[in-house]
mmCIF file of C-alpha atoms in Angstrom:
data_model
loop_
_atom_site.group_PDB
_atom_site.id
_atom_site.type_symbol
_atom_site.label_atom_id
_atom_site.label_comp_id
_atom_site.label_asym_id
_atom_site.label_seq_id
_atom_site.Cartn_x
_atom_site.Cartn_y
_atom_site.Cartn_z
ATOM 1 C CA UNK M 59 10.385 3.898 12.347
ATOM 2 C CA UNK M 60 13.751 5.128 12.718
ATOM 3 C CA UNK M 61 14.498 8.473 11.863
ATOM 4 C CA UNK M 62 16.816 11.014 11.887
ATOM 5 C CA UNK M 63 15.675 14.362 14.026
ATOM 6 C CA UNK M 64 15.048 17.282 13.004
ATOM 7 C CA UNK M 65 13.734 20.728 14.521
ATOM 8 C CA UNK M 66 9.839 19.953 14.696
ATOM 9 C CA UNK M 67 7.799 17.455 16.004
ATOM 10 C CA UNK M 68 7.979 13.742 13.887
ATOM 11 C CA UNK M 69 9.624 15.933 11.076
ATOM 12 C CA UNK M 70 12.857 14.319 9.905
ATOM 13 C CA UNK M 71 13.711 12.060 7.257
ATOM 14 C CA UNK M 72 13.153 8.212 7.580
ATOM 15 C CA UNK M 73 15.771 5.781 7.607
ATOM 16 C CA UNK M 74 13.999 2.605 8.310
ATOM 17 C CA UNK M 75 10.188 1.517 8.992
ATOM 18 C CA UNK M 76 7.944 -1.571 9.391
ATOM 19 C CA UNK M 77 4.381 -1.954 8.834
ATOM 20 C CA UNK M 78 2.399 -3.988 11.502
ATOM 21 C CA UNK M 79 -0.931 -5.331 10.765
ATOM 22 C CA UNK M 80 -3.433 -3.780 13.302
ATOM 23 C CA UNK M 81 -5.585 -6.693 15.423
ATOM 24 C CA UNK M 82 -9.744 -5.737 15.562
ATOM 25 C CA UNK M 83 -9.856 -5.512 19.015
ATOM 26 C CA UNK M 84 -6.620 -3.978 19.841
ATOM 27 C CA UNK M 85 -6.732 -0.983 21.956
ATOM 28 C CA UNK M 86 -3.848 1.932 21.807
ATOM 29 C CA UNK M 87 -1.850 0.752 25.172
ATOM 30 C CA UNK M 88 -1.832 -3.191 23.053
ATOM 31 C CA UNK M 89 -0.107 -1.094 19.934
ATOM 32 C CA UNK M 90 2.053 1.397 22.005
ATOM 33 C CA UNK M 91 3.595 -2.071 23.709
ATOM 34 C CA UNK M 92 4.046 -3.535 20.047
ATOM 35 C CA UNK M 93 5.325 -0.284 18.380
ATOM 36 C CA UNK M 94 7.791 0.166 21.436
ATOM 37 C CA UNK M 95 8.989 -3.377 21.118
ATOM 38 C CA UNK M 96 9.263 -2.825 17.172
ATOM 39 C CA UNK M 97 10.754 0.187 17.138
ATOM 40 C CA UNK M 98 13.633 -0.867 19.972
ATOM 41 C CA UNK M 99 14.290 -3.841 17.656
ATOM 42 C CA UNK M 100 14.878 -1.593 14.557
ATOM 43 C CA UNK M 101 16.951 1.062 16.423
ATOM 44 C CA UNK M 102 19.385 -1.754 17.690
ATOM 45 C CA UNK M 103 19.330 -3.435 13.851
ATOM 46 C CA UNK M 104 20.114 0.200 12.358
ATOM 47 C CA UNK M 105 22.560 0.889 15.148
ATOM 48 C CA UNK M 106 24.728 -2.249 14.170
ATOM 49 C CA UNK M 107 24.206 -2.385 10.967
ATOM 50 C CA UNK M 108 25.687 1.157 10.519
ATOM 51 C CA UNK M 109 28.919 -0.008 12.872
ATOM 52 C CA UNK M 110 29.237 -3.433 11.114
ATOM 53 C CA UNK M 111 29.370 -0.945 8.195
ATOM 54 C CA UNK M 112 27.040 -3.323 6.487
ATOM 55 C CA UNK M 113 24.290 -0.634 5.863
ATOM 56 C CA UNK M 114 24.039 3.030 4.538
ATOM 57 C CA UNK M 115 21.186 4.340 6.028
ATOM 58 C CA UNK M 116 18.868 6.108 2.906
ATOM 59 C CA UNK M 117 16.502 9.025 4.262
ATOM 60 C CA UNK M 118 13.596 9.590 2.935
ATOM 61 C CA UNK M 119 11.517 12.559 3.685
ATOM 62 C CA UNK M 120 8.006 12.139 4.937
ATOM 63 C CA UNK M 121 5.489 13.261 2.692
ATOM 64 C CA UNK M 122 4.063 16.766 3.808
ATOM 65 C CA UNK M 123 0.234 15.607 2.548
ATOM 66 C CA UNK M 124 -2.069 14.623 5.185
ATOM 67 C CA UNK M 125 0.082 15.899 8.025
ATOM 68 C CA UNK M 126 -2.128 17.273 10.771
ATOM 69 C CA UNK M 127 -1.342 17.982 14.336
ATOM 70 C CA UNK M 128 -3.364 16.043 17.065
ATOM 71 C CA UNK M 129 -4.629 18.360 19.758
ATOM 72 C CA UNK M 130 -4.578 17.135 23.123
ATOM 73 C CA UNK M 131 -7.626 14.843 23.919
ATOM 74 C CA UNK M 132 -10.164 16.826 26.314
ATOM 75 C CA UNK M 133 -12.042 15.038 28.951
ATOM 76 C CA UNK M 134 -15.482 15.759 27.403
ATOM 77 C CA UNK M 135 -14.134 13.922 24.746
ATOM 78 C CA UNK M 136 -13.661 10.910 26.574
ATOM 79 C CA UNK M 137 -17.174 10.400 27.472
ATOM 80 C CA UNK M 138 -18.880 7.479 25.760
ATOM 81 C CA UNK M 139 -21.683 8.147 23.285
ATOM 82 C CA UNK M 140 -23.721 5.702 23.126
ATOM 83 C CA UNK M 141 -26.211 6.553 20.420
ATOM 84 C CA UNK M 142 -23.259 6.109 18.018
ATOM 85 C CA UNK M 143 -22.999 3.015 15.763
ATOM 86 C CA UNK M 144 -21.212 0.082 17.660
ATOM 87 C CA UNK M 145 -18.339 -0.034 15.609
ATOM 88 C CA UNK M 146 -17.762 3.566 16.187
ATOM 89 C CA UNK M 147 -18.289 2.844 20.176
ATOM 90 C CA UNK M 148 -15.908 0.134 20.073
ATOM 91 C CA UNK M 149 -12.740 2.111 18.191
ATOM 92 C CA UNK M 150 -13.633 5.113 20.618
ATOM 93 C CA UNK M 151 -12.884 2.896 23.520
ATOM 94 C CA UNK M 152 -9.867 0.917 22.054
ATOM 95 C CA UNK M 153 -8.274 4.393 21.071
ATOM 96 C CA UNK M 154 -8.742 5.648 24.682
ATOM 97 C CA UNK M 155 -7.920 2.168 26.483
ATOM 98 C CA UNK M 156 -5.848 2.387 28.493
ATOM 99 C CA UNK M 157 -4.963 6.389 29.380
ATOM 100 C CA UNK M 158 -7.013 8.347 29.225
ATOM 101 C CA UNK M 159 -9.772 5.665 29.170
ATOM 102 C CA UNK M 160 -13.714 5.914 27.875
ATOM 103 C CA UNK M 161 -15.889 6.143 30.505
ATOM 104 C CA UNK M 162 -19.320 5.957 31.052
ATOM 105 C CA UNK M 163 -21.589 6.264 34.457
ATOM 106 C CA UNK M 164 -23.791 3.850 35.729
ATOM 107 C CA UNK M 165 -27.261 5.368 36.341
ATOM 108 C CA UNK M 166 -27.770 5.970 39.810
ATOM 109 C CA UNK M 167 -24.288 5.978 41.190
ATOM 110 C CA UNK M 168 -22.473 9.172 39.726
ATOM 111 C CA UNK M 169 -19.488 6.996 39.423
ATOM 112 C CA UNK M 170 -17.625 7.115 36.590
ATOM 113 C CA UNK M 171 -16.256 3.493 34.837
ATOM 114 C CA UNK M 172 -13.637 3.531 32.305
ATOM 115 C CA UNK M 173 -14.424 0.716 29.692
ATOM 116 C CA UNK M 174 -10.924 -0.880 28.720
ATOM 117 C CA UNK M 175 -11.420 -3.465 26.213
ATOM 118 C CA UNK M 176 -14.738 -4.007 24.211
ATOM 119 C CA UNK M 177 -15.978 -6.421 21.270
ATOM 120 C CA UNK M 178 -19.038 -6.630 19.027
ATOM 121 C CA UNK M 179 -22.032 -7.410 20.794
ATOM 122 C CA UNK M 180 -25.283 -9.362 19.831
ATOM 123 C CA UNK M 181 -28.848 -7.373 20.416
ATOM 124 C CA UNK M 182 -30.348 -4.284 20.180
ATOM 125 C CA UNK M 183 -32.121 -1.527 22.318
ATOM 126 C CA UNK M 184 -31.937 1.960 23.867
ATOM 127 C CA UNK M 185 -28.890 3.177 23.771
ATOM 128 C CA UNK M 186 -26.722 2.744 26.429
ATOM 129 C CA UNK M 187 -29.041 -0.045 27.884
ATOM 130 C CA UNK M 188 -27.271 -3.070 29.528
ATOM 131 C CA UNK M 189 -29.029 -6.036 27.330
ATOM 132 C CA UNK M 190 -27.450 -9.145 29.343
ATOM 133 C CA UNK M 191 -25.901 -10.206 32.264
ATOM 134 C CA UNK M 192 -22.375 -10.394 30.083
ATOM 135 C CA UNK M 193 -22.046 -6.492 29.995
ATOM 136 C CA UNK M 194 -23.773 -6.571 26.472
ATOM 137 C CA UNK M 195 -24.588 -2.924 25.954
ATOM 138 C CA UNK M 196 -26.767 -1.216 22.875
ATOM 139 C CA UNK M 197 -25.183 1.305 20.742
ATOM 140 C CA UNK M 198 -27.411 3.605 18.007
ATOM 141 C CA UNK M 199 -26.760 0.431 15.728
ATOM 142 C CA UNK M 200 -26.131 -2.742 17.082
ATOM 143 C CA UNK M 201 -24.653 -3.306 20.428
ATOM 144 C CA UNK M 202 -20.667 -3.614 22.254
ATOM 145 C CA UNK M 203 -19.612 -6.434 24.458
ATOM 146 C CA UNK M 204 -17.419 -5.146 27.365
ATOM 147 C CA UNK M 205 -14.902 -6.957 28.361
ATOM 148 C CA UNK M 206 -12.443 -5.232 30.350
ATOM 149 C CA UNK M 207 -13.270 -1.869 32.881
ATOM 150 C CA UNK M 208 -12.237 -0.297 35.699
ATOM 151 C CA UNK M 209 -14.215 1.569 38.594
ATOM 152 C CA UNK M 210 -12.738 5.049 39.295
ATOM 153 C CA UNK M 211 -10.061 4.681 42.430
ATOM 154 C CA UNK M 212 -9.895 0.711 41.883
ATOM 155 C CA UNK M 213 -7.753 -1.621 39.526
ATOM 156 C CA UNK M 214 -8.922 -2.730 36.116
ATOM 157 C CA UNK M 215 -10.601 -6.360 35.589
ATOM 158 C CA UNK M 216 -12.367 -8.248 33.636
ATOM 159 C CA UNK M 217 -15.896 -7.786 33.219
ATOM 160 C CA UNK M 218 -16.746 -11.107 34.856
ATOM 161 C CA UNK M 219 -14.739 -9.894 38.169
ATOM 162 C CA UNK M 220 -16.743 -6.702 38.254
ATOM 163 C CA UNK M 221 -19.949 -8.569 38.136
ATOM 164 C CA UNK M 222 -19.578 -10.329 40.966
ATOM 165 C CA UNK M 223 -19.150 -7.064 43.039
ATOM 166 C CA UNK M 224 -21.335 -4.896 41.220
ATOM 167 C CA UNK M 225 -25.020 -5.867 40.528
ATOM 168 C CA UNK M 226 -25.792 -4.620 36.795
ATOM 169 C CA UNK M 227 -29.446 -6.303 35.822
ATOM 170 C CA UNK M 228 -30.167 -6.624 32.589
ATOM 171 C CA UNK M 229 -32.451 -3.035 31.869
ATOM 172 C CA UNK M 230 -29.675 -0.710 33.598
ATOM 173 C CA UNK M 231 -28.935 2.034 32.032
ATOM 174 C CA UNK M 232 -25.139 3.711 30.878
ATOM 175 C CA UNK M 233 -24.498 7.321 30.940
#
């Protein structure tokens, strides 16, 4: 989006905008990177057209209806609540990935692990219980399969790489 700056946060009228589809498994980081490229491209196109005189920017005021302030995300909001339906758990994880990151603890270890990428899993069980050797975790309804994660103080890695160095058997509980 290209907009005229005014006093206030994201308050100016819009000059150019494009819509993008949001893929089912896209994370906030994926969307950030995609929108950064698109925003830069829009700005270059707008400035180039203005310079050539081939575009007159029409400024459209942003609608006031539905405007809300997004408060800073508190740490307690980032912990994964496995008792929620799988779709809510999945959206919570992808909405916080990669930063600040949605996290859980492996029972008995007390170490935080960020879940960075998930998809729909198969199976059911007690929420927070690992269901198989592919890191599928039961939720309140359904399950999510963790595809990428990051132990505190370590680099992000794919689930299969994580499992080579950390033994997590079916039945392990995540809190």
